[in-house]
């Protein structure tokens, strides 16, 4: 027995020694270390450009890259010399190793299967039968009644927000921490993996509660959304089915109400629900709010007006009458830009003629905007702190319970005081530089309150009740009181995944890579006929016919890599590299990648060159991945073919959202199809 252990140890030691060195690989103008992925070895000579590989070259610089190549060639020679000195491997040990390896593989396979069973994939926007409270009190698909959250909500509701006044994200949801990895423990209520990364992603717990809990404690904890849904009948940021969403919107038709429609500027028209105009009614007043304007780069001095006109045209093409669109606002719910102007327009256009319904698809920022409006001059002063404690009431005539707050009546005197405050705030802001050569600063705004809130009794953290860990009674808003009996309300509706979006196909980690967090820095490329551009594993664009070469600008999150190859190789290359760092999204095990739907081609797209120089001919929108602006020579035409998973969300925008985006490119990189960026 001892001899067998010694021989097994000798075999494993020999294998580790022989595989310890790495082999440098030469790839076109790129140099990379040895990759164990055989797919990369097969395709490294067919890849014309890869941003994943190019980034290493740009970081090192030309001279350092040459030095690195020389060192790697020396390492390769040294590895060959070392391999030549290794004595031949005995046949008996080889057979012994094969037998040991077989047993090891079986054990590793069993462990991998067990890990896959214990680590479910988190698909945040996939329909999982989330429980919904009916107006009759009936609960459909109620989660396990024995689940307990402990006393964390009593701690959370009295979390001191005075220190976090400047950050709107922490005032209602606690403090997120995007740098903390998600756990592998699913929530017992909805199945989403528990995390503290982002409040808009199901499975969220505030970082104050997530970090301090052990794995055993997390096993008996449900997420914040399920807690509110179970104990307070409040659906926070819930993604509902298409049928429930349409039924929900149809309930507004018979009401005197204004629809505040939120649209994601980085993903429209994919974030405009199809048939929304018909569902809301032909005479419904609508205010459109284009959110995430802080992520749109500045291509010319008047770029915001171009964005507004493009959004307005897209709304009209979606079926909305121009007379029903009362205003089109460009806002950023996360930075506060444009929120004050939106509130002023709501006061002037609508006032308190009726309720306001905040509608929109998933991931457009409705909950963030709702929280911003809750702490502004749109909400009644007395109700701000009460609604903050997650108190809600059922929608009249609908089935889903949701958040709402009473709207402040905008009297003439109140509007005068508000105007005075905004003027003083505007005068205090520094003048922005008008230099077009420098990248613009982020669009940031301040959301203030004109009217002083009444001071409530301070909470005694040393009370006997709190020391014993008992739940403290929560203050509620009494809608039947004289203060709120005649009030009009602002409702936050649940979100729904647009049929053209691919969010329901992505896991939490993949969504964090696909969604831009900062101002998008466009990437410029030169495409020749017969070439294909891949935007991660989410979209593909073939250049079929037209001028010999065209320039394209890719507007997508910087965490989504791009890759260029010949169209003849694109299909097989995509299948082989799917799941590798060269495509980044999606990623995971073979089981995860098998579930990923294949790319399907949409009808060919014909674009005509504009008369102006450096003006984009149009945008080709790829569902939830961004868009590609095509720049053609004057009076020319080109044909493209776009591919997305299940052929979702391929649209053409003409004119382009950023027609002068080509001015943001720098000089072309030597020996590459890519251009440098000015931003």
XYZ file of C-alpha atoms in Angstrom:
679
model
C 0.000 0.000 0.000
C 2.833 2.387 0.852
C 4.525 1.701 -2.470
C 1.326 2.520 -4.358
C 1.050 5.880 -2.574
C 4.695 6.655 -3.364
C 4.271 5.777 -7.041
C 1.083 7.858 -7.276
C 2.853 10.817 -5.684
C 5.795 10.425 -8.094
C 3.504 10.401 -11.120
C 1.622 13.518 -10.042
C 4.877 15.337 -9.237
C 6.288 14.539 -12.680
C 3.166 15.815 -14.419
C 3.146 19.058 -12.417
C 6.822 19.651 -13.255
C 6.320 19.022 -16.948
C 3.316 21.359 -17.226
C 4.599 24.180 -15.055
C 6.099 26.285 -17.842
C 4.010 28.382 -20.193
C 4.309 28.704 -23.916
C 4.205 32.199 -25.431
C 1.894 32.567 -28.393
C 2.148 35.004 -31.255
C -1.124 36.326 -32.630
C -0.893 38.843 -35.510
C 0.253 42.103 -33.969
C -0.704 40.861 -30.493
C 1.321 38.842 -28.015
C -0.411 36.734 -25.400
C 0.597 34.097 -22.915
C -0.323 30.473 -23.403
C -4.067 29.871 -23.219
C -5.354 26.437 -22.270
C -8.460 27.054 -24.387
C -8.027 25.036 -27.600
C -10.642 27.204 -29.337
C -8.328 30.203 -29.146
C -5.484 28.166 -30.650
C -7.684 27.217 -33.602
C -8.890 30.735 -34.332
C -5.995 33.036 -33.415
C -4.955 33.350 -37.083
C -8.533 34.042 -38.243
C -9.285 36.855 -35.786
C -8.665 40.193 -37.499
C -9.189 42.283 -34.377
C -10.045 41.698 -30.719
C -10.463 44.456 -28.147
C -9.700 41.923 -25.406
C -6.232 41.288 -26.893
C -5.680 44.840 -28.124
C -6.123 46.284 -24.636
C -2.946 44.582 -23.442
C -0.949 46.024 -26.332
C -2.236 49.553 -25.741
C -1.458 49.346 -22.038
C 2.120 48.183 -22.631
C 2.953 50.460 -25.538
C 4.825 49.574 -28.740
C 8.352 49.503 -27.247
C 7.408 47.508 -24.151
C 5.462 45.073 -26.300
C 8.555 44.380 -28.408
C 10.606 43.796 -25.260
C 7.927 41.422 -23.995
C 7.997 39.491 -27.277
C 11.769 39.052 -26.975
C 11.494 37.793 -23.396
C 8.728 35.376 -24.312
C 10.790 33.934 -27.181
C 13.616 33.324 -24.704
C 11.189 31.608 -22.328
C 10.014 29.370 -25.178
C 13.586 28.308 -25.973
C 14.247 27.614 -22.296
C 11.085 25.517 -22.072
C 12.177 23.424 -25.056
C 15.602 22.850 -23.478
C 13.962 21.765 -20.194
C 11.593 19.407 -21.992
C 14.516 17.812 -23.865
C 16.303 17.000 -20.587
C 13.273 15.187 -19.080
C 13.782 11.421 -18.962
C 11.316 9.173 -20.838
C 8.141 8.362 -18.947
C 7.958 4.638 -17.966
C 5.130 2.706 -19.582
C 4.133 1.140 -16.270
C 3.780 4.523 -14.602
C 1.844 5.818 -17.598
C -0.674 2.992 -17.249
C -0.817 3.583 -13.511
C -1.388 7.277 -14.077
C -4.150 6.592 -16.608
C -5.942 4.450 -14.039
C -5.488 7.065 -11.304
C -6.525 9.830 -13.675
C -9.720 7.986 -14.576
C -10.675 7.756 -10.937
C -9.769 11.392 -10.428
C -11.900 12.435 -13.390
C -14.869 10.506 -12.004
C -14.463 12.176 -8.645
C -14.097 15.618 -10.207
C -17.157 14.980 -12.364
C -19.208 14.067 -9.302
C -17.966 17.181 -7.494
C -18.787 19.366 -10.485
C -22.288 17.914 -10.694
C -22.770 18.563 -6.998
C -21.538 22.155 -7.373
C -23.922 22.753 -10.264
C -26.776 21.451 -8.121
C -25.852 23.668 -5.187
C -25.127 26.752 -7.319
C -28.202 27.648 -9.375
C -27.887 30.284 -12.073
C -29.320 33.622 -11.112
C -31.591 34.829 -13.911
C -32.975 38.021 -12.326
C -35.611 38.832 -14.937
C -36.639 35.277 -15.774
C -40.204 34.495 -14.730
C -39.990 32.372 -11.586
C -43.582 32.471 -10.364
C -43.025 35.422 -8.037
C -45.928 35.586 -5.541
C -48.402 38.413 -6.135
C -50.995 39.640 -3.661
C -54.481 39.814 -5.109
C -56.961 42.498 -4.124
C -59.048 39.823 -2.370
C -56.170 38.947 -0.083
C -55.483 35.662 -1.857
C -51.842 34.734 -2.298
C -50.795 32.946 -5.476
C -47.782 30.615 -5.224
C -47.008 31.805 -1.703
C -43.405 31.084 -0.669
C -42.609 28.667 2.137
C -44.462 29.961 5.224
C -41.721 28.767 7.584
C -39.127 31.159 6.130
C -37.962 33.784 8.579
C -35.990 36.973 8.128
C -35.056 37.376 11.775
C -35.057 40.979 12.991
C -33.063 42.584 10.193
C -35.966 44.722 9.005
C -36.278 46.431 12.384
C -32.616 47.389 12.083
C -32.977 48.426 8.449
C -36.024 50.643 8.833
C -34.309 52.780 11.416
C -31.017 52.937 9.581
C -29.650 56.465 9.981
C -29.974 58.224 6.639
C -28.716 61.632 7.757
C -25.138 60.699 6.905
C -26.112 59.562 3.409
C -28.204 62.532 2.261
C -26.190 63.050 -0.898
C -26.745 59.531 -2.219
C -30.296 58.748 -3.302
C -29.526 55.039 -3.650
C -29.005 54.460 0.057
C -32.030 56.375 1.377
C -34.604 53.679 0.599
C -32.688 50.535 -0.216
C -29.763 50.741 2.204
C -26.202 50.985 0.955
C -25.211 48.809 -2.037
C -21.642 47.614 -2.518
C -20.921 46.720 -6.174
C -17.456 45.431 -5.251
C -18.798 42.554 -3.133
C -19.408 39.350 -5.061
C -22.831 37.739 -5.054
C -23.351 34.697 -2.853
C -24.289 31.251 -4.091
C -27.222 31.049 -1.677
C -30.645 31.537 -3.313
C -33.450 33.507 -1.721
C -36.171 31.215 -0.398
C -38.894 33.473 -1.765
C -37.923 34.024 -5.409
C -34.822 31.897 -6.021
C -32.501 34.820 -6.845
C -28.993 34.634 -5.423
C -28.519 36.929 -2.428
C -26.184 39.897 -2.985
C -25.635 43.569 -2.134
C -24.475 44.728 -5.575
C -27.413 46.751 -6.924
C -30.927 47.418 -5.520
C -32.481 47.045 -8.980
C -31.415 43.387 -9.248
C -33.593 40.776 -7.487
C -31.964 39.066 -4.542
C -30.663 42.342 -3.093
C -29.867 42.866 0.584
C -28.307 46.070 1.956
C -24.582 45.701 2.468
C -25.023 46.424 6.194
C -27.061 43.218 6.427
C -25.387 41.089 3.746
C -21.739 41.340 4.798
C -22.268 40.531 8.474
C -24.186 37.302 7.869
C -22.639 33.861 7.652
C -23.655 31.283 5.054
C -25.890 29.572 7.602
C -27.646 32.851 8.387
C -28.114 33.687 4.693
C -29.698 30.301 4.167
C -32.596 31.389 6.429
C -32.816 34.930 4.992
C -35.002 36.138 2.153
C -34.190 39.151 -0.012
C -35.460 42.653 0.612
C -38.050 42.488 -2.144
C -39.591 39.234 -0.892
C -39.640 40.605 2.657
C -41.647 43.668 1.630
C -43.900 41.542 -0.538
C -44.578 38.991 2.209
C -44.983 41.257 5.243
C -46.236 44.566 3.801
C -47.955 43.550 0.530
C -45.598 45.828 -1.376
C -44.064 44.760 -4.685
C -40.693 46.469 -5.063
C -39.107 46.385 -8.516
C -41.000 43.228 -9.451
C -40.875 41.927 -12.999
C -44.353 40.719 -13.937
C -45.548 38.652 -16.874
C -46.697 40.280 -20.096
C -50.333 39.368 -19.503
C -50.378 40.868 -16.007
C -48.615 44.002 -17.242
C -51.155 44.631 -20.002
C -54.020 44.055 -17.549
C -52.351 46.474 -15.166
C -52.070 49.211 -17.811
C -55.620 48.676 -19.056
C -56.899 49.692 -15.625
C -55.636 53.240 -16.301
C -57.857 53.739 -19.373
C -60.933 54.617 -17.309
C -59.066 57.019 -14.986
C -58.194 60.673 -15.266
C -54.440 60.266 -15.053
C -51.184 61.234 -16.689
C -48.673 58.611 -17.797
C -45.038 59.385 -17.008
C -43.342 57.041 -19.470
C -39.707 56.244 -18.704
C -37.420 55.210 -21.582
C -33.826 53.973 -21.450
C -31.817 56.188 -23.810
C -29.180 53.484 -24.207
C -31.735 50.903 -25.347
C -34.643 52.383 -27.262
C -36.997 51.558 -28.912
C -36.345 48.223 -27.093
C -37.451 49.846 -23.820
C -40.799 51.115 -25.192
C -43.484 48.476 -24.627
C -45.142 47.523 -27.960
C -48.664 48.871 -28.312
C -48.280 51.108 -25.257
C -50.185 53.947 -26.944
C -53.197 51.731 -27.677
C -53.181 50.274 -24.158
C -53.134 53.668 -22.438
C -55.864 55.082 -24.689
C -56.014 57.587 -27.558
C -56.561 60.647 -25.332
C -54.017 59.857 -22.629
C -51.659 62.751 -21.804
C -48.077 61.500 -21.709
C -44.817 62.972 -20.463
C -41.812 61.081 -21.806
C -38.675 60.945 -19.655
C -35.533 59.713 -21.403
C -33.443 58.302 -18.567
C -29.673 57.672 -18.341
C -28.783 60.754 -20.374
C -25.575 60.941 -18.332
C -24.377 57.831 -20.197
C -24.733 59.446 -23.639
C -21.442 60.976 -24.889
C -21.321 64.534 -26.226
C -20.645 64.561 -29.968
C -21.465 68.245 -30.650
C -22.554 71.349 -28.679
C -26.285 70.765 -29.294
C -26.277 67.019 -28.815
C -29.032 67.003 -26.148
C -31.507 68.549 -28.588
C -30.600 65.890 -31.158
C -31.241 63.188 -28.555
C -34.598 64.776 -27.673
C -35.712 64.884 -31.311
C -34.624 61.284 -31.909
C -36.561 60.119 -28.849
C -39.650 62.090 -29.908
C -39.570 60.546 -33.376
C -39.230 57.066 -31.886
C -42.273 57.688 -29.672
C -44.334 58.778 -32.684
C -43.225 55.706 -34.642
C -44.355 53.606 -31.654
C -47.924 54.891 -32.093
C -48.118 57.936 -29.807
C -49.882 60.990 -31.200
C -47.794 64.143 -31.174
C -50.648 66.034 -29.505
C -50.701 63.562 -26.591
C -46.978 63.987 -25.855
C -47.003 66.992 -23.527
C -43.269 67.077 -22.924
C -40.083 65.116 -23.607
C -37.536 65.382 -20.776
C -33.944 64.137 -20.659
C -33.049 63.062 -17.138
C -30.688 60.954 -15.085
C -32.465 59.424 -12.120
C -29.147 58.323 -10.583
C -27.311 61.697 -10.798
C -30.396 63.940 -10.478
C -29.869 65.725 -13.791
C -33.098 67.163 -15.230
C -35.301 65.992 -12.321
C -36.120 69.522 -11.128
C -37.130 70.579 -14.657
C -39.305 67.459 -14.917
C -41.068 68.337 -11.649
C -41.660 71.899 -12.856
C -43.206 70.576 -16.066
C -45.431 68.170 -14.080
C -46.669 71.098 -11.974
C -47.323 73.336 -14.985
C -48.786 70.745 -17.371
C -50.739 68.533 -14.997
C -50.824 69.859 -11.450
C -53.355 67.829 -9.468
C -55.915 67.171 -12.193
C -55.491 63.459 -11.574
C -53.085 60.715 -10.615
C -49.653 60.148 -12.181
C -48.581 56.643 -13.204
C -44.880 55.947 -13.639
C -44.715 53.259 -16.349
C -41.893 51.598 -18.230
C -40.088 48.345 -18.907
C -37.545 46.604 -16.724
C -34.153 48.258 -16.174
C -35.214 51.758 -17.252
C -34.781 53.219 -13.738
C -38.377 53.589 -12.553
C -37.697 52.791 -8.916
C -34.735 55.171 -8.820
C -36.873 57.963 -10.285
C -39.714 57.150 -7.883
C -37.370 57.541 -4.897
C -36.041 60.811 -6.314
C -39.564 62.214 -6.757
C -40.519 61.012 -3.273
C -37.966 63.400 -1.749
C -38.779 66.350 -3.988
C -41.402 69.081 -4.227
C -43.746 66.684 -6.019
C -44.556 64.779 -2.805
C -46.593 66.156 0.067
C -44.342 67.253 2.885
C -46.101 65.222 5.582
C -45.940 61.957 3.596
C -42.278 61.767 2.634
C -41.069 59.927 5.722
C -44.169 57.751 5.963
C -43.987 56.391 2.423
C -40.277 55.907 2.907
C -41.095 53.174 5.415
C -42.589 51.027 2.646
C -46.291 51.584 3.295
C -48.571 51.160 0.296
C -52.188 50.499 -0.566
C -53.802 48.522 -3.410
C -54.460 50.054 -6.800
C -58.150 50.673 -7.342
C -59.474 48.079 -9.775
C -56.173 46.236 -10.273
C -54.597 43.102 -8.834
C -51.089 44.154 -7.856
C -50.179 46.247 -4.840
C -47.471 48.825 -5.399
C -45.830 51.960 -4.021
C -47.398 55.397 -4.197
C -47.142 58.836 -2.600
C -49.538 61.827 -2.482
C -48.820 64.704 -4.854
C -48.333 68.198 -3.459
C -50.870 70.749 -4.665
C -48.865 73.399 -6.585
C -50.483 76.672 -5.461
C -49.240 79.957 -6.933
C -47.364 80.901 -3.785
C -45.668 77.512 -3.562
C -44.645 77.707 -7.203
C -43.218 81.187 -6.536
C -41.126 79.903 -3.611
C -39.948 76.971 -5.703
C -38.949 79.254 -8.572
C -36.956 81.447 -6.194
C -35.072 78.447 -4.843
C -34.249 77.137 -8.326
C -32.960 80.539 -9.428
C -30.678 80.791 -6.404
C -29.486 77.245 -6.992
C -28.764 77.999 -10.664
C -26.762 81.125 -9.825
C -24.623 79.169 -7.379
C -23.548 76.675 -10.046
C -20.170 77.333 -11.718
C -20.184 78.192 -15.399
C -19.452 75.182 -17.551
C -16.577 75.364 -19.993
C -17.574 75.528 -23.646
C -14.437 73.948 -24.999
C -15.345 71.184 -27.442
C -11.877 69.685 -27.421
C -12.158 68.335 -23.872
C -14.490 65.526 -22.841
C -17.624 66.872 -21.131
C -18.224 66.435 -17.437
C -20.964 64.109 -16.232
C -24.469 65.539 -16.220
C -25.161 66.003 -12.513
C -28.106 67.782 -10.908
C -29.296 68.550 -7.407
C -32.766 67.623 -6.172
C -33.792 69.950 -3.369
C -36.859 70.614 -1.257
C -38.439 74.049 -1.064
C -40.695 73.393 1.905
C -39.458 72.378 5.328
C -40.591 68.978 6.531
C -42.143 68.771 10.002
C -39.796 67.309 12.595
C -40.913 64.000 14.046
C -40.025 62.453 17.354
C -36.489 61.137 17.369
C -35.978 57.411 17.681
C -34.366 56.189 20.886
C -31.868 53.482 19.896
C -31.337 52.593 23.581
C -34.973 51.777 24.312
C -35.805 48.509 26.033
C -37.745 47.310 22.996
C -34.830 47.803 20.664
C -32.274 46.310 23.063
C -34.335 43.131 23.263
C -34.389 42.843 19.475
C -38.194 43.075 19.196
C -39.876 44.556 16.142
C -40.720 48.250 16.558
C -44.114 49.459 15.290
C -43.896 51.150 11.886
C -45.584 54.474 11.270
C -48.122 54.237 8.474
C -49.883 56.658 6.194
C -53.618 56.833 6.832
C -55.183 57.497 3.437
C -58.611 58.164 5.014
C -57.334 61.081 7.079
C -58.336 64.614 6.174
C -54.816 65.378 4.941
C -54.859 62.731 2.192
C -58.564 62.124 1.527
C -58.660 64.412 -1.527
C -55.073 63.838 -2.660
C -53.911 62.749 -6.058
C -51.271 60.033 -6.115
C -48.098 59.150 -7.973
C -47.861 55.389 -8.545
C -44.785 53.286 -9.254
C -45.773 50.338 -11.439
C -43.893 47.025 -11.678
C -41.549 46.478 -14.597
C -41.824 43.955 -17.407
C -39.222 42.593 -19.797
C -39.774 43.854 -23.348
C -40.055 41.025 -25.904
C -37.151 42.635 -27.771
C -34.857 42.652 -24.720
C -32.515 39.824 -23.734
C -32.329 40.667 -20.025
C -34.235 37.515 -19.111
C -31.445 35.482 -20.713
C -28.652 37.004 -18.604
C -27.439 36.203 -15.115
C -26.676 38.888 -12.534
C -22.968 38.965 -13.326
C -23.691 39.167 -17.067
C -26.124 42.059 -16.586
C -23.447 43.978 -14.678
C -21.139 43.560 -17.677
C -23.768 44.408 -20.298
C -25.170 47.576 -18.678
C -23.045 50.742 -18.845
C -22.318 52.446 -15.526
C -20.446 55.520 -16.794
C -20.567 57.747 -19.856
C -20.142 55.517 -22.896
C -16.843 55.923 -24.710
C -17.545 55.081 -28.391
C -15.203 52.714 -30.203
C -14.461 53.346 -33.900
C -13.585 50.588 -36.384
C -12.908 50.196 -40.076
C -14.995 47.463 -41.703
C -14.365 46.077 -45.173
C -16.773 44.070 -47.276
C -17.002 40.519 -46.084
C -16.132 41.345 -42.473
C -18.189 40.740 -39.339
C -18.253 42.702 -36.084
C -19.151 40.831 -32.873
C -20.258 42.760 -29.778
C -19.473 40.210 -27.051
C -21.750 37.200 -27.509
C -24.854 39.415 -27.656
C -24.827 40.730 -31.217
C -23.255 40.335 -34.627
C -23.152 42.709 -37.609
C -22.158 41.556 -41.114
C -21.035 44.038 -43.773
C -22.439 42.511 -46.965
C -22.203 45.065 -49.751
C -21.348 48.718 -50.365
C -18.180 50.800 -50.487
C -14.886 48.990 -50.100
C -14.677 50.107 -46.478
C -16.878 51.960 -43.981
C -16.387 53.356 -40.498
C -18.609 52.220 -37.653
C -18.941 53.521 -34.091
C -19.858 51.021 -31.376
C -21.776 52.486 -28.415
C -21.763 49.812 -25.717
C -20.505 49.218 -22.202
C -16.689 49.103 -22.095
C -16.916 45.702 -20.397
C -18.371 44.192 -23.594
C -15.450 43.221 -25.871
C -15.574 43.519 -29.648
C -14.139 41.151 -32.225
C -13.755 41.368 -36.008
C -13.371 38.388 -38.353
C -14.311 37.439 -41.883
C -17.996 36.696 -42.366
C -17.213 33.241 -43.765
C -15.653 32.259 -40.435
C -17.989 34.204 -38.127
C -20.567 31.494 -37.440
C -18.142 28.733 -36.471
C -15.858 31.182 -34.656
C -18.758 32.440 -32.538
C -19.744 28.907 -31.553
C -16.183 27.988 -30.548
C -15.371 31.189 -28.632
C -18.710 31.489 -26.825
C -17.999 31.573 -23.105
C -14.348 32.619 -23.511
C -12.938 36.012 -22.398
C -12.771 37.061 -26.052
C -16.593 37.334 -26.037
C -17.109 37.666 -22.253
C -20.935 37.462 -22.231
C -22.424 34.930 -21.773
C -20.094 32.794 -19.692
C -20.269 29.778 -17.409
C -20.262 26.013 -17.672
C -21.178 23.989 -20.729
C -24.663 23.517 -19.322
C -25.093 27.302 -19.066
C -23.850 27.871 -22.620
C -26.129 25.155 -24.013
C -29.107 27.089 -22.675
C -27.976 30.196 -24.565
C -30.134 30.680 -27.691
C -28.363 30.752 -31.048
C -27.896 33.973 -32.984
C -30.492 34.445 -35.695
C -30.298 36.894 -38.575
C -32.785 39.706 -39.118
C -33.714 40.956 -42.614
C -30.943 42.796 -44.427
C -30.583 46.496 -43.602
C -29.967 49.079 -46.339
C -28.463 52.412 -45.289
C -27.987 55.475 -47.497
C -25.105 57.908 -47.043
C -25.991 61.442 -45.951
C -25.077 64.610 -47.784
C -23.001 65.985 -44.902
C -19.451 64.963 -44.120
C -18.819 62.917 -40.943
C -22.577 62.507 -40.340
C -23.837 59.029 -39.513
C -26.177 57.362 -41.980
C -28.084 55.660 -39.147
C -27.937 53.437 -36.089
C -28.357 49.661 -35.954
C -29.676 48.831 -32.478
C -28.694 45.459 -30.979
C -31.006 44.384 -28.169
C -29.692 45.396 -24.709
C -26.092 45.436 -26.000
C -25.960 48.974 -27.419
C -25.975 50.245 -30.958
C -23.673 50.647 -33.958
C -23.607 53.945 -35.879
C -22.622 53.540 -39.541
C -20.753 56.308 -41.378
C -20.849 56.069 -45.188
C -19.295 58.171 -47.944
C -21.566 60.823 -49.428
C -24.317 59.557 -51.742
C -23.431 55.874 -51.227
C -25.357 52.912 -49.883
C -24.430 49.811 -47.904
C -26.145 46.569 -46.881
C -25.770 45.002 -43.436
C -27.159 41.966 -41.665
C -27.646 41.963 -37.884
C -27.788 38.883 -35.650
C -29.069 38.685 -32.062
C -30.223 35.838 -29.771
C -33.562 34.609 -31.111
C -33.550 37.649 -33.434
C -34.527 39.968 -30.593
C -34.453 43.735 -30.728
C -32.861 44.679 -34.063
C -33.948 48.186 -35.034
C -32.749 50.920 -37.349
C -32.697 54.568 -36.245
C -32.574 57.286 -38.885
C -31.386 59.920 -38.232
C -28.755 58.682 -35.830
C -28.904 59.406 -32.100
C -25.401 60.923 -32.242
C -24.911 61.922 -35.899
C -21.505 63.568 -35.265
C -20.068 60.692 -33.251
C -17.243 60.145 -35.742
C -15.621 63.312 -34.381
C -14.999 61.453 -31.119
C -12.535 59.062 -32.754
C -8.797 59.532 -32.584
C -6.045 58.401 -34.907
C -6.101 54.937 -36.368
C -3.921 52.425 -34.535
C -1.042 51.217 -36.695
C -1.698 47.806 -38.189
C -5.171 47.578 -36.698
C -8.799 48.052 -37.719
C -9.407 50.146 -34.613
C -9.129 53.874 -33.891
C -8.056 55.532 -30.693
C -10.659 57.406 -28.650
C -10.644 61.089 -27.726
C -12.859 60.606 -24.660
